[in-house]
Amino acid sequence: MRLYGAVAVSGFRRYATYRVATAAGVFTNTVFGFIMAYTYVALWDERPRLGGYELPEALTYVWLGQALLMTCALMGGGFEDELMERIRTGDIASDLTRPADLQLWWLSADLGRAGFHLLGRGIVPMAVGALAFDLVVPSVSAFAAFLLSVALGVVVSFGVRYLVALSAFWLMDGAGVAQVAWLAGIFFSGMLLPLTLFPGALGELARALPWSSLLQVPADVYLGRYAGWDLLGAYGFQAGWAVALLAAGRALQSVATRKVVVQGG
């Protein structure tokens, strides 16, 4: 496990070197945070308690979305482009022969990336939003519960993107699959609007899909909408999707490995 811990640290340091890009990202997240916040203010003035949220809760949701946008890779990004390129060029063959698990290697690197973005691109926009608007301040226990939910959300996000990346073994270009996953992530995570606003069967479907683990569930944990057994149920939902997606990635990785061995032979 020491190896994968070192990979995670390396992933954190890798993204920490892009200081100008980080500053630009913080600025962009903050600007879009204000745009979304004032849109929500207008919407909640017309429809108070929309989706079951008071206005401060809705505004907090907006800024949490900006903080988690890159942390949970709601719009993609991270390891998958690099992994797809290695598959396309055939460099993946050497990766599969290394004395390290391919999935754990990329998961560790992605956890390091997520940790940096939570600190580097999450804190400042959230702080600016708190200065400009009346946001919900969670208790220490609620904030700790939120961090655990974010960690589970990052693993779910990785599981989805790992499957997307492995599709490049069978497709000439995985960009199409990646774009579909990106659009689904934006819509079904609750980035545009909380999933509690989605009507009927669409809302039930959206809340049942893995992307809700990336923003909707962590945001509701932060807002204290889960407690006791409900909180454990929220964790169980995220953990269940994480295990299912990692298992699917492991199975697809095994099939891809056999494909590489047969072609190499």
Short mmCIF file of N, CA and C in Angstrom, two decimals, residues 126-256:
data_model
loop_
_atom_site.label_atom_id
_atom_site.label_comp_id
_atom_site.label_asym_id
_atom_site.label_seq_id
_atom_site.Cartn_x
_atom_site.Cartn_y
_atom_site.Cartn_z
N MET A 126 -15.71 28.81 -2.21
CA MET A 126 -16.66 28.63 -1.11
C MET A 126 -16.55 29.79 -0.13
N ALA A 127 -15.33 30.23 0.14
CA ALA A 127 -15.14 31.36 1.07
C ALA A 127 -15.70 32.65 0.48
N VAL A 128 -15.48 32.88 -0.80
CA VAL A 128 -16.02 34.07 -1.45
C VAL A 128 -17.55 34.04 -1.43
N GLY A 129 -18.12 32.87 -1.70
CA GLY A 129 -19.56 32.74 -1.66
C GLY A 129 -20.12 33.01 -0.27
N ALA A 130 -19.39 32.57 0.76
CA ALA A 130 -19.84 32.81 2.14
C ALA A 130 -19.78 34.28 2.51
N LEU A 131 -18.85 35.02 1.92
CA LEU A 131 -18.75 36.46 2.18
C LEU A 131 -19.87 37.23 1.48
N ALA A 132 -20.29 36.74 0.33
CA ALA A 132 -21.28 37.47 -0.46
C ALA A 132 -22.72 37.07 -0.16
N PHE A 133 -22.93 35.86 0.35
CA PHE A 133 -24.28 35.36 0.57
C PHE A 133 -24.39 34.73 1.95
N ASP A 134 -25.62 34.54 2.36
CA ASP A 134 -25.91 33.88 3.63
C ASP A 134 -25.93 32.38 3.38
N LEU A 135 -24.81 31.71 3.67
CA LEU A 135 -24.71 30.28 3.43
C LEU A 135 -24.84 29.51 4.74
N VAL A 136 -25.16 28.24 4.60
CA VAL A 136 -25.29 27.36 5.76
C VAL A 136 -23.89 27.00 6.27
N VAL A 137 -23.68 27.15 7.56
CA VAL A 137 -22.42 26.75 8.20
C VAL A 137 -22.67 25.44 8.95
N PRO A 138 -22.06 24.35 8.53
CA PRO A 138 -22.35 23.06 9.17
C PRO A 138 -21.63 22.91 10.50
N SER A 139 -22.09 21.98 11.29
CA SER A 139 -21.38 21.63 12.51
C SER A 139 -20.12 20.86 12.15
N VAL A 140 -19.25 20.69 13.14
CA VAL A 140 -18.01 19.94 12.89
C VAL A 140 -18.32 18.52 12.46
N SER A 141 -19.29 17.89 13.10
CA SER A 141 -19.64 16.51 12.75
C SER A 141 -20.24 16.44 11.35
N ALA A 142 -21.06 17.43 10.97
CA ALA A 142 -21.64 17.43 9.63
C ALA A 142 -20.57 17.65 8.57
N PHE A 143 -19.58 18.49 8.88
CA PHE A 143 -18.51 18.73 7.92
C PHE A 143 -17.65 17.48 7.74
N ALA A 144 -17.38 16.77 8.85
CA ALA A 144 -16.61 15.52 8.76
C ALA A 144 -17.39 14.49 7.94
N ALA A 145 -18.72 14.42 8.17
CA ALA A 145 -19.54 13.50 7.40
C ALA A 145 -19.52 13.87 5.92
N PHE A 146 -19.51 15.17 5.64
CA PHE A 146 -19.44 15.65 4.27
C PHE A 146 -18.14 15.21 3.60
N LEU A 147 -17.01 15.34 4.28
CA LEU A 147 -15.73 14.95 3.69
C LEU A 147 -15.70 13.46 3.33
N LEU A 148 -16.28 12.63 4.20
CA LEU A 148 -16.35 11.20 3.89
C LEU A 148 -17.22 10.96 2.66
N SER A 149 -18.33 11.68 2.57
CA SER A 149 -19.21 11.54 1.41
C SER A 149 -18.51 11.99 0.14
N VAL A 150 -17.72 13.06 0.22
CA VAL A 150 -16.95 13.52 -0.95
C VAL A 150 -15.95 12.45 -1.38
N ALA A 151 -15.27 11.84 -0.41
CA ALA A 151 -14.30 10.79 -0.74
C ALA A 151 -14.98 9.64 -1.48
N LEU A 152 -16.15 9.23 -1.01
CA LEU A 152 -16.89 8.17 -1.69
C LEU A 152 -17.32 8.63 -3.09
N GLY A 153 -17.71 9.89 -3.19
CA GLY A 153 -18.09 10.43 -4.50
C GLY A 153 -16.94 10.42 -5.48
N VAL A 154 -15.74 10.71 -5.01
CA VAL A 154 -14.56 10.69 -5.87
C VAL A 154 -14.31 9.28 -6.40
N VAL A 155 -14.48 8.28 -5.53
CA VAL A 155 -14.28 6.89 -5.96
C VAL A 155 -15.33 6.49 -7.00
N VAL A 156 -16.58 6.90 -6.78
CA VAL A 156 -17.63 6.63 -7.78
C VAL A 156 -17.29 7.29 -9.10
N SER A 157 -16.85 8.55 -9.04
CA SER A 157 -16.45 9.26 -10.26
C SER A 157 -15.33 8.53 -10.97
N PHE A 158 -14.35 8.07 -10.21
CA PHE A 158 -13.25 7.31 -10.82
C PHE A 158 -13.78 6.06 -11.50
N GLY A 159 -14.69 5.35 -10.82
CA GLY A 159 -15.22 4.11 -11.39
C GLY A 159 -15.87 4.33 -12.74
N VAL A 160 -16.64 5.41 -12.85
CA VAL A 160 -17.28 5.74 -14.13
C VAL A 160 -16.23 6.05 -15.18
N ARG A 161 -15.28 6.91 -14.83
CA ARG A 161 -14.29 7.36 -15.82
C ARG A 161 -13.31 6.25 -16.19
N TYR A 162 -13.08 5.31 -15.29
CA TYR A 162 -12.21 4.17 -15.61
C TYR A 162 -12.87 3.29 -16.67
N LEU A 163 -14.16 3.06 -16.53
CA LEU A 163 -14.88 2.30 -17.55
C LEU A 163 -14.86 3.03 -18.89
N VAL A 164 -15.02 4.35 -18.83
CA VAL A 164 -14.96 5.15 -20.06
C VAL A 164 -13.60 5.00 -20.72
N ALA A 165 -12.54 5.08 -19.93
CA ALA A 165 -11.18 4.99 -20.48
C ALA A 165 -10.93 3.61 -21.10
N LEU A 166 -11.41 2.55 -20.43
CA LEU A 166 -11.17 1.19 -20.94
C LEU A 166 -11.93 0.92 -22.23
N SER A 167 -12.95 1.71 -22.52
CA SER A 167 -13.68 1.52 -23.78
C SER A 167 -12.77 1.73 -24.99
N ALA A 168 -11.65 2.43 -24.77
CA ALA A 168 -10.72 2.69 -25.87
C ALA A 168 -10.06 1.40 -26.38
N PHE A 169 -10.13 0.32 -25.62
CA PHE A 169 -9.60 -0.97 -26.10
C PHE A 169 -10.40 -1.47 -27.30
N TRP A 170 -11.67 -1.07 -27.40
CA TRP A 170 -12.53 -1.58 -28.46
C TRP A 170 -12.96 -0.50 -29.46
N LEU A 171 -12.70 0.76 -29.14
CA LEU A 171 -13.10 1.86 -30.01
C LEU A 171 -11.85 2.55 -30.55
N MET A 172 -11.95 3.05 -31.74
CA MET A 172 -10.82 3.78 -32.32
C MET A 172 -10.54 5.06 -31.52
N ASP A 173 -11.59 5.67 -30.99
CA ASP A 173 -11.44 6.90 -30.23
C ASP A 173 -12.50 6.91 -29.14
N GLY A 174 -12.06 7.01 -27.90
CA GLY A 174 -13.00 6.99 -26.79
C GLY A 174 -13.59 8.35 -26.47
N ALA A 175 -13.31 9.35 -27.30
CA ALA A 175 -13.78 10.71 -27.00
C ALA A 175 -15.30 10.78 -26.98
N GLY A 176 -15.96 10.02 -27.85
CA GLY A 176 -17.42 10.05 -27.89
C GLY A 176 -18.03 9.53 -26.59
N VAL A 177 -17.51 8.42 -26.10
CA VAL A 177 -17.99 7.86 -24.84
C VAL A 177 -17.72 8.82 -23.70
N ALA A 178 -16.53 9.44 -23.72
CA ALA A 178 -16.17 10.39 -22.67
C ALA A 178 -17.12 11.58 -22.66
N GLN A 179 -17.51 12.05 -23.83
CA GLN A 179 -18.40 13.21 -23.90
C GLN A 179 -19.79 12.86 -23.40
N VAL A 180 -20.28 11.67 -23.73
CA VAL A 180 -21.58 11.23 -23.23
C VAL A 180 -21.55 11.14 -21.71
N ALA A 181 -20.45 10.57 -21.17
CA ALA A 181 -20.32 10.47 -19.71
C ALA A 181 -20.24 11.85 -19.07
N TRP A 182 -19.57 12.79 -19.73
CA TRP A 182 -19.46 14.16 -19.23
C TRP A 182 -20.84 14.83 -19.17
N LEU A 183 -21.62 14.69 -20.23
CA LEU A 183 -22.96 15.28 -20.26
C LEU A 183 -23.86 14.65 -19.20
N ALA A 184 -23.76 13.34 -19.05
CA ALA A 184 -24.54 12.65 -18.02
C ALA A 184 -24.13 13.11 -16.64
N GLY A 185 -22.82 13.32 -16.44
CA GLY A 185 -22.32 13.77 -15.15
C GLY A 185 -22.85 15.14 -14.77
N ILE A 186 -22.90 16.05 -15.73
CA ILE A 186 -23.41 17.39 -15.47
C ILE A 186 -24.91 17.35 -15.14
N PHE A 187 -25.66 16.58 -15.92
CA PHE A 187 -27.12 16.58 -15.77
C PHE A 187 -27.56 15.78 -14.54
N PHE A 188 -27.02 14.57 -14.38
CA PHE A 188 -27.52 13.67 -13.34
C PHE A 188 -26.80 13.82 -12.00
N SER A 189 -25.78 14.64 -11.92
CA SER A 189 -25.13 14.88 -10.62
C SER A 189 -25.88 15.93 -9.81
N GLY A 190 -26.69 16.74 -10.49
CA GLY A 190 -27.36 17.85 -9.84
C GLY A 190 -26.61 19.16 -10.01
N MET A 191 -25.67 19.21 -10.93
CA MET A 191 -24.88 20.42 -11.12
C MET A 191 -25.74 21.56 -11.66
N LEU A 192 -26.66 21.26 -12.54
CA LEU A 192 -27.51 22.30 -13.11
C LEU A 192 -28.60 22.72 -12.13
N LEU A 193 -29.30 21.74 -11.57
CA LEU A 193 -30.34 21.96 -10.58
C LEU A 193 -30.34 20.77 -9.63
N PRO A 194 -30.69 20.98 -8.36
CA PRO A 194 -30.79 19.84 -7.44
C PRO A 194 -31.72 18.78 -8.00
N LEU A 195 -31.37 17.54 -7.79
CA LEU A 195 -32.17 16.44 -8.34
C LEU A 195 -33.53 16.35 -7.70
N THR A 196 -33.72 16.99 -6.54
CA THR A 196 -35.04 16.99 -5.90
C THR A 196 -36.05 17.80 -6.71
N LEU A 197 -35.57 18.59 -7.66
CA LEU A 197 -36.47 19.38 -8.51
C LEU A 197 -36.95 18.59 -9.71
N PHE A 198 -36.30 17.45 -10.01
CA PHE A 198 -36.68 16.67 -11.17
C PHE A 198 -38.00 15.97 -10.89
N PRO A 199 -38.95 16.01 -11.82
CA PRO A 199 -40.27 15.46 -11.55
C PRO A 199 -40.36 13.95 -11.74
N GLY A 200 -41.25 13.33 -10.98
CA GLY A 200 -41.67 11.96 -11.18
C GLY A 200 -40.57 10.95 -11.38
N ALA A 201 -40.77 10.11 -12.41
CA ALA A 201 -39.85 9.01 -12.68
C ALA A 201 -38.45 9.50 -13.04
N LEU A 202 -38.37 10.67 -13.70
CA LEU A 202 -37.06 11.22 -14.04
C LEU A 202 -36.27 11.53 -12.78
N GLY A 203 -36.92 12.10 -11.78
CA GLY A 203 -36.25 12.40 -10.53
C GLY A 203 -35.80 11.14 -9.81
N GLU A 204 -36.65 10.12 -9.79
CA GLU A 204 -36.29 8.86 -9.15
C GLU A 204 -35.10 8.22 -9.85
N LEU A 205 -35.12 8.24 -11.19
CA LEU A 205 -34.01 7.68 -11.96
C LEU A 205 -32.73 8.45 -11.70
N ALA A 206 -32.80 9.78 -11.73
CA ALA A 206 -31.61 10.61 -11.54
C ALA A 206 -30.99 10.37 -10.17
N ARG A 207 -31.82 10.25 -9.16
CA ARG A 207 -31.29 10.04 -7.80
C ARG A 207 -30.76 8.63 -7.60
N ALA A 208 -31.14 7.69 -8.47
CA ALA A 208 -30.67 6.32 -8.35
C ALA A 208 -29.39 6.06 -9.13
N LEU A 209 -29.04 6.93 -10.06
CA LEU A 209 -27.85 6.74 -10.88
C LEU A 209 -26.59 7.11 -10.11
N PRO A 210 -25.44 6.60 -10.53
CA PRO A 210 -24.20 6.85 -9.76
C PRO A 210 -23.80 8.31 -9.70
N TRP A 211 -24.17 9.10 -10.71
CA TRP A 211 -23.71 10.49 -10.73
C TRP A 211 -24.27 11.32 -9.58
N SER A 212 -25.39 10.90 -8.99
CA SER A 212 -25.92 11.64 -7.85
C SER A 212 -24.97 11.58 -6.66
N SER A 213 -24.08 10.59 -6.64
CA SER A 213 -23.09 10.47 -5.56
C SER A 213 -22.02 11.55 -5.62
N LEU A 214 -21.92 12.23 -6.77
CA LEU A 214 -20.83 13.19 -6.97
C LEU A 214 -21.13 14.55 -6.36
N LEU A 215 -22.40 14.96 -6.36
CA LEU A 215 -22.74 16.27 -5.82
C LEU A 215 -23.99 16.23 -4.94
N GLN A 216 -25.08 15.67 -5.45
CA GLN A 216 -26.34 15.73 -4.71
C GLN A 216 -26.22 15.13 -3.32
N VAL A 217 -25.65 13.94 -3.21
CA VAL A 217 -25.54 13.28 -1.90
C VAL A 217 -24.58 14.03 -0.98
N PRO A 218 -23.34 14.37 -1.43
CA PRO A 218 -22.46 15.14 -0.53
C PRO A 218 -23.06 16.48 -0.10
N ALA A 219 -23.75 17.15 -1.02
CA ALA A 219 -24.35 18.44 -0.66
C ALA A 219 -25.43 18.27 0.40
N ASP A 220 -26.25 17.25 0.26
CA ASP A 220 -27.29 17.02 1.26
C ASP A 220 -26.71 16.60 2.60
N VAL A 221 -25.59 15.88 2.57
CA VAL A 221 -24.91 15.54 3.82
C VAL A 221 -24.39 16.82 4.48
N TYR A 222 -23.79 17.70 3.70
CA TYR A 222 -23.28 18.98 4.21
C TYR A 222 -24.42 19.80 4.82
N LEU A 223 -25.58 19.78 4.20
CA LEU A 223 -26.72 20.58 4.65
C LEU A 223 -27.47 19.93 5.81
N GLY A 224 -27.00 18.76 6.24
CA GLY A 224 -27.62 18.09 7.37
C GLY A 224 -28.95 17.43 7.08
N ARG A 225 -29.19 17.12 5.81
CA ARG A 225 -30.47 16.49 5.44
C ARG A 225 -30.45 14.99 5.68
N TYR A 226 -29.28 14.45 6.04
CA TYR A 226 -29.17 13.05 6.42
C TYR A 226 -28.68 12.98 7.86
N ALA A 227 -29.27 12.10 8.64
CA ALA A 227 -28.83 11.91 10.02
C ALA A 227 -29.12 10.47 10.42
N GLY A 228 -28.32 9.96 11.33
CA GLY A 228 -28.55 8.60 11.83
C GLY A 228 -28.52 7.56 10.74
N TRP A 229 -29.56 6.74 10.70
CA TRP A 229 -29.63 5.67 9.71
C TRP A 229 -29.72 6.20 8.29
N ASP A 230 -30.33 7.36 8.13
CA ASP A 230 -30.40 7.96 6.79
C ASP A 230 -29.00 8.29 6.27
N LEU A 231 -28.13 8.76 7.16
CA LEU A 231 -26.76 9.06 6.76
C LEU A 231 -26.03 7.79 6.37
N LEU A 232 -26.22 6.73 7.16
CA LEU A 232 -25.61 5.45 6.81
C LEU A 232 -26.15 4.94 5.48
N GLY A 233 -27.44 5.19 5.23
CA GLY A 233 -28.02 4.79 3.95
C GLY A 233 -27.40 5.55 2.79
N ALA A 234 -27.14 6.84 3.00
CA ALA A 234 -26.50 7.64 1.95
C ALA A 234 -25.09 7.12 1.67
N TYR A 235 -24.35 6.83 2.73
CA TYR A 235 -23.02 6.24 2.55
C TYR A 235 -23.11 4.89 1.84
N GLY A 236 -24.10 4.09 2.24
CA GLY A 236 -24.27 2.78 1.62
C GLY A 236 -24.57 2.89 0.14
N PHE A 237 -25.38 3.88 -0.22
CA PHE A 237 -25.69 4.11 -1.64
C PHE A 237 -24.42 4.43 -2.41
N GLN A 238 -23.60 5.35 -1.89
CA GLN A 238 -22.36 5.72 -2.57
C GLN A 238 -21.39 4.55 -2.60
N ALA A 239 -21.23 3.86 -1.46
CA ALA A 239 -20.29 2.74 -1.40
C ALA A 239 -20.73 1.62 -2.33
N GLY A 240 -22.04 1.38 -2.41
CA GLY A 240 -22.54 0.34 -3.30
C GLY A 240 -22.19 0.62 -4.75
N TRP A 241 -22.39 1.86 -5.18
CA TRP A 241 -22.02 2.21 -6.55
C TRP A 241 -20.50 2.14 -6.75
N ALA A 242 -19.74 2.55 -5.74
CA ALA A 242 -18.28 2.49 -5.86
C ALA A 242 -17.81 1.06 -6.06
N VAL A 243 -18.33 0.15 -5.24
CA VAL A 243 -17.95 -1.27 -5.35
C VAL A 243 -18.38 -1.84 -6.70
N ALA A 244 -19.61 -1.54 -7.11
CA ALA A 244 -20.11 -2.07 -8.38
C ALA A 244 -19.29 -1.58 -9.57
N LEU A 245 -18.96 -0.30 -9.58
CA LEU A 245 -18.20 0.27 -10.70
C LEU A 245 -16.76 -0.23 -10.70
N LEU A 246 -16.16 -0.33 -9.52
CA LEU A 246 -14.79 -0.84 -9.46
C LEU A 246 -14.75 -2.30 -9.90
N ALA A 247 -15.76 -3.08 -9.50
CA ALA A 247 -15.82 -4.48 -9.92
C ALA A 247 -16.01 -4.59 -11.43
N ALA A 248 -16.86 -3.74 -11.99
CA ALA A 248 -17.05 -3.74 -13.44
C ALA A 248 -15.76 -3.35 -14.16
N GLY A 249 -15.06 -2.36 -13.61
CA GLY A 249 -13.78 -1.96 -14.19
C GLY A 249 -12.75 -3.07 -14.12
N ARG A 250 -12.75 -3.79 -12.99
CA ARG A 250 -11.82 -4.92 -12.83
C ARG A 250 -12.11 -6.01 -13.85
N ALA A 251 -13.40 -6.31 -14.06
CA ALA A 251 -13.78 -7.33 -15.03
C ALA A 251 -13.41 -6.91 -16.45
N LEU A 252 -13.69 -5.66 -16.78
CA LEU A 252 -13.36 -5.17 -18.13
C LEU A 252 -11.85 -5.11 -18.33
N GLN A 253 -11.12 -4.80 -17.27
CA GLN A 253 -9.66 -4.79 -17.34
C GLN A 253 -9.12 -6.18 -17.63
N SER A 254 -9.72 -7.20 -17.02
CA SER A 254 -9.29 -8.58 -17.26
C SER A 254 -9.52 -8.99 -18.72
N VAL A 255 -10.68 -8.61 -19.25
CA VAL A 255 -10.98 -8.91 -20.66
C VAL A 255 -9.99 -8.19 -21.56
N ALA A 256 -9.70 -6.92 -21.25
CA ALA A 256 -8.76 -6.14 -22.06
C ALA A 256 -7.37 -6.73 -21.99
#
